mmCIF file with all atom_site columns, C-alpha atoms in Angstrom:
data_model
loop_
_atom_site.group_PDB
_atom_site.id
_atom_site.type_symbol
_atom_site.label_atom_id
_atom_site.label_alt_id
_atom_site.label_comp_id
_atom_site.label_asym_id
_atom_site.label_entity_id
_atom_site.label_seq_id
_atom_site.pdbx_PDB_ins_code
_atom_site.Cartn_x
_atom_site.Cartn_y
_atom_site.Cartn_z
_atom_site.occupancy
_atom_site.B_iso_or_equiv
_atom_site.pdbx_formal_charge
_atom_site.auth_seq_id
_atom_site.auth_comp_id
_atom_site.auth_asym_id
_atom_site.auth_atom_id
_atom_site.pdbx_PDB_model_num
ATOM 1  C CA . UNK A 1 1  ? 192.245 33.432  -28.707 1.00 61.00 ? 10 UNK A CA 1
ATOM 2  C CA . UNK A 1 2  ? 195.425 35.010  -29.519 1.00 75.00 ? 11 UNK A CA 1
ATOM 3  C CA . UNK A 1 3  ? 196.833 33.659  -33.109 1.00 82.00 ? 12 UNK A CA 1
ATOM 4  C CA . UNK A 1 4  ? 200.472 32.093  -33.099 1.00 83.00 ? 13 UNK A CA 1
ATOM 5  C CA . UNK A 1 5  ? 202.660 34.935  -35.608 1.00 91.00 ? 14 UNK A CA 1
ATOM 6  C CA . UNK A 1 6  ? 205.375 32.219  -37.931 1.00 93.00 ? 15 UNK A CA 1
ATOM 7  C CA . UNK A 1 7  ? 206.515 35.587  -39.231 1.00 93.00 ? 16 UNK A CA 1
ATOM 8  C CA . UNK A 1 8  ? 207.284 36.715  -35.712 1.00 94.00 ? 17 UNK A CA 1
ATOM 9  C CA . UNK A 1 9  ? 208.139 33.083  -34.370 1.00 95.00 ? 18 UNK A CA 1
ATOM 10 C CA . UNK A 1 10 ? 210.349 31.863  -37.250 1.00 96.00 ? 19 UNK A CA 1
ATOM 11 C CA . UNK A 1 11 ? 211.793 35.493  -37.142 1.00 95.00 ? 20 UNK A CA 1
ATOM 12 C CA . UNK A 1 12 ? 212.946 34.133  -33.449 1.00 96.00 ? 21 UNK A CA 1
ATOM 13 C CA . UNK A 1 13 ? 213.700 30.935  -33.968 1.00 97.00 ? 22 UNK A CA 1
ATOM 14 C CA . UNK A 1 14 ? 216.248 31.918  -36.891 1.00 97.00 ? 23 UNK A CA 1
ATOM 15 C CA . UNK A 1 15 ? 217.913 34.539  -34.514 1.00 98.00 ? 24 UNK A CA 1
ATOM 16 C CA . UNK A 1 16 ? 217.965 31.605  -31.208 1.00 98.00 ? 25 UNK A CA 1
ATOM 17 C CA . UNK A 1 17 ? 219.798 29.166  -34.170 1.00 98.00 ? 26 UNK A CA 1
ATOM 18 C CA . UNK A 1 18 ? 222.175 31.964  -35.330 1.00 98.00 ? 27 UNK A CA 1
ATOM 19 C CA . UNK A 1 19 ? 223.336 33.066  -31.477 1.00 98.00 ? 28 UNK A CA 1
ATOM 20 C CA . UNK A 1 20 ? 223.524 29.179  -30.993 1.00 98.00 ? 29 UNK A CA 1
ATOM 21 C CA . UNK A 1 21 ? 226.132 28.987  -33.723 1.00 98.00 ? 30 UNK A CA 1
ATOM 22 C CA . UNK A 1 22 ? 227.645 31.681  -32.962 1.00 98.00 ? 31 UNK A CA 1
ATOM 23 C CA . UNK A 1 23 ? 228.589 30.669  -29.200 1.00 98.00 ? 32 UNK A CA 1
ATOM 24 C CA . UNK A 1 24 ? 229.724 27.146  -31.180 1.00 97.00 ? 33 UNK A CA 1
ATOM 25 C CA . UNK A 1 25 ? 232.252 29.208  -32.932 1.00 98.00 ? 34 UNK A CA 1
ATOM 26 C CA . UNK A 1 26 ? 232.961 31.238  -29.327 1.00 98.00 ? 35 UNK A CA 1
ATOM 27 C CA . UNK A 1 27 ? 237.196 30.713  -29.127 1.00 98.00 ? 36 UNK A CA 1
ATOM 28 C CA . UNK A 1 28 ? 236.273 30.632  -25.775 1.00 98.00 ? 37 UNK A CA 1
ATOM 29 C CA . UNK A 1 29 ? 234.050 27.844  -25.894 1.00 98.00 ? 38 UNK A CA 1
ATOM 30 C CA . UNK A 1 30 ? 235.519 25.734  -28.241 1.00 98.00 ? 39 UNK A CA 1
ATOM 31 C CA . UNK A 1 31 ? 238.977 26.215  -25.948 1.00 98.00 ? 40 UNK A CA 1
ATOM 32 C CA . UNK A 1 32 ? 236.819 24.106  -23.381 1.00 98.00 ? 41 UNK A CA 1
ATOM 33 C CA . UNK A 1 33 ? 235.417 22.053  -24.708 1.00 98.00 ? 42 UNK A CA 1
ATOM 34 C CA . UNK A 1 34 ? 239.227 21.228  -26.233 1.00 98.00 ? 43 UNK A CA 1
ATOM 35 C CA . UNK A 1 35 ? 239.823 20.488  -22.704 1.00 98.00 ? 44 UNK A CA 1
ATOM 36 C CA . UNK A 1 36 ? 236.787 18.726  -21.288 1.00 98.00 ? 45 UNK A CA 1
ATOM 37 C CA . UNK A 1 37 ? 237.562 16.633  -23.337 1.00 98.00 ? 46 UNK A CA 1
ATOM 38 C CA . UNK A 1 38 ? 241.392 16.231  -23.227 1.00 98.00 ? 47 UNK A CA 1
ATOM 39 C CA . UNK A 1 39 ? 239.707 15.848  -19.521 1.00 98.00 ? 48 UNK A CA 1
ATOM 40 C CA . UNK A 1 40 ? 237.150 13.286  -19.752 1.00 98.00 ? 49 UNK A CA 1
ATOM 41 C CA . UNK A 1 41 ? 239.496 10.452  -21.470 1.00 98.00 ? 50 UNK A CA 1
ATOM 42 C CA . UNK A 1 42 ? 242.338 10.963  -18.628 1.00 98.00 ? 51 UNK A CA 1
ATOM 43 C CA . UNK A 1 43 ? 239.380 10.979  -16.393 1.00 98.00 ? 52 UNK A CA 1
ATOM 44 C CA . UNK A 1 44 ? 238.106 7.717   -18.502 1.00 98.00 ? 53 UNK A CA 1
ATOM 45 C CA . UNK A 1 45 ? 242.203 6.068   -18.602 1.00 98.00 ? 54 UNK A CA 1
ATOM 46 C CA . UNK A 1 46 ? 242.841 6.610   -14.693 1.00 98.00 ? 55 UNK A CA 1
ATOM 47 C CA . UNK A 1 47 ? 239.421 5.480   -13.672 1.00 98.00 ? 56 UNK A CA 1
ATOM 48 C CA . UNK A 1 48 ? 240.563 2.267   -16.132 1.00 98.00 ? 57 UNK A CA 1
ATOM 49 C CA . UNK A 1 49 ? 243.702 2.242   -14.160 1.00 98.00 ? 58 UNK A CA 1
ATOM 50 C CA . UNK A 1 50 ? 242.475 2.572   -11.166 1.00 98.00 ? 59 UNK A CA 1
ATOM 51 C CA . UNK A 1 51 ? 239.851 -0.223  -11.548 1.00 98.00 ? 60 UNK A CA 1
ATOM 52 C CA . UNK A 1 52 ? 242.889 -2.319  -12.376 1.00 98.00 ? 61 UNK A CA 1
ATOM 53 C CA . UNK A 1 53 ? 245.019 -1.803  -9.552  1.00 98.00 ? 62 UNK A CA 1
ATOM 54 C CA . UNK A 1 54 ? 242.014 -2.622  -7.038  1.00 98.00 ? 63 UNK A CA 1
ATOM 55 C CA . UNK A 1 55 ? 241.566 -5.977  -8.806  1.00 97.00 ? 64 UNK A CA 1
ATOM 56 C CA . UNK A 1 56 ? 245.384 -6.424  -8.337  1.00 97.00 ? 65 UNK A CA 1
ATOM 57 C CA . UNK A 1 57 ? 245.295 -5.266  -4.257  1.00 97.00 ? 66 UNK A CA 1
ATOM 58 C CA . UNK A 1 58 ? 241.993 -7.659  -4.138  1.00 97.00 ? 67 UNK A CA 1
ATOM 59 C CA . UNK A 1 59 ? 244.081 -10.240 -5.459  1.00 95.00 ? 68 UNK A CA 1
ATOM 60 C CA . UNK A 1 60 ? 246.965 -9.906  -4.039  1.00 95.00 ? 69 UNK A CA 1
ATOM 61 C CA . UNK A 1 61 ? 245.144 -9.804  -0.006  1.00 95.00 ? 70 UNK A CA 1
ATOM 62 C CA . UNK A 1 62 ? 242.468 -12.336 -0.965  1.00 94.00 ? 71 UNK A CA 1
ATOM 63 C CA . UNK A 1 63 ? 243.673 -15.853 0.749   1.00 90.00 ? 72 UNK A CA 1
ATOM 64 C CA . UNK A 1 64 ? 244.265 -18.102 -1.296  1.00 87.00 ? 73 UNK A CA 1
ATOM 65 C CA . UNK A 1 65 ? 241.010 -20.559 -2.278  1.00 81.00 ? 74 UNK A CA 1
ATOM 66 C CA . UNK A 1 66 ? 241.114 -23.408 -0.073  1.00 76.00 ? 75 UNK A CA 1
ATOM 67 C CA . UNK A 1 67 ? 240.217 -27.054 -2.257  1.00 67.00 ? 76 UNK A CA 1
ATOM 68 C CA . UNK A 1 68 ? 236.708 -28.799 -2.056  1.00 67.00 ? 77 UNK A CA 1
ATOM 69 C CA . UNK A 1 69 ? 238.026 -31.887 -1.177  1.00 61.00 ? 78 UNK A CA 1
ATOM 70 C CA . UNK A 1 70 ? 235.859 -33.305 -3.831  1.00 63.00 ? 79 UNK A CA 1
ATOM 71 C CA . UNK A 1 71 ? 237.604 -33.935 -6.882  1.00 60.00 ? 80 UNK A CA 1
ATOM 72 C CA . UNK A 1 72 ? 235.630 -32.629 -10.594 1.00 56.00 ? 81 UNK A CA 1
#
């Protein structure tokens, strides 16, 4: 059974953390993340507008509700 080299594991983990931090701070990544957030916000707003318009259209095109003749 092989032994775990904790020093090597620690070094690898530290390097990966440093690399992840460098990627997170990369200007191209920051710019893309901001654009993604803006696009996501706009997509959500557009989706809400679509839902409102579809609901309004449904109401406009639905036949008027008929009374059943029972007064409740």
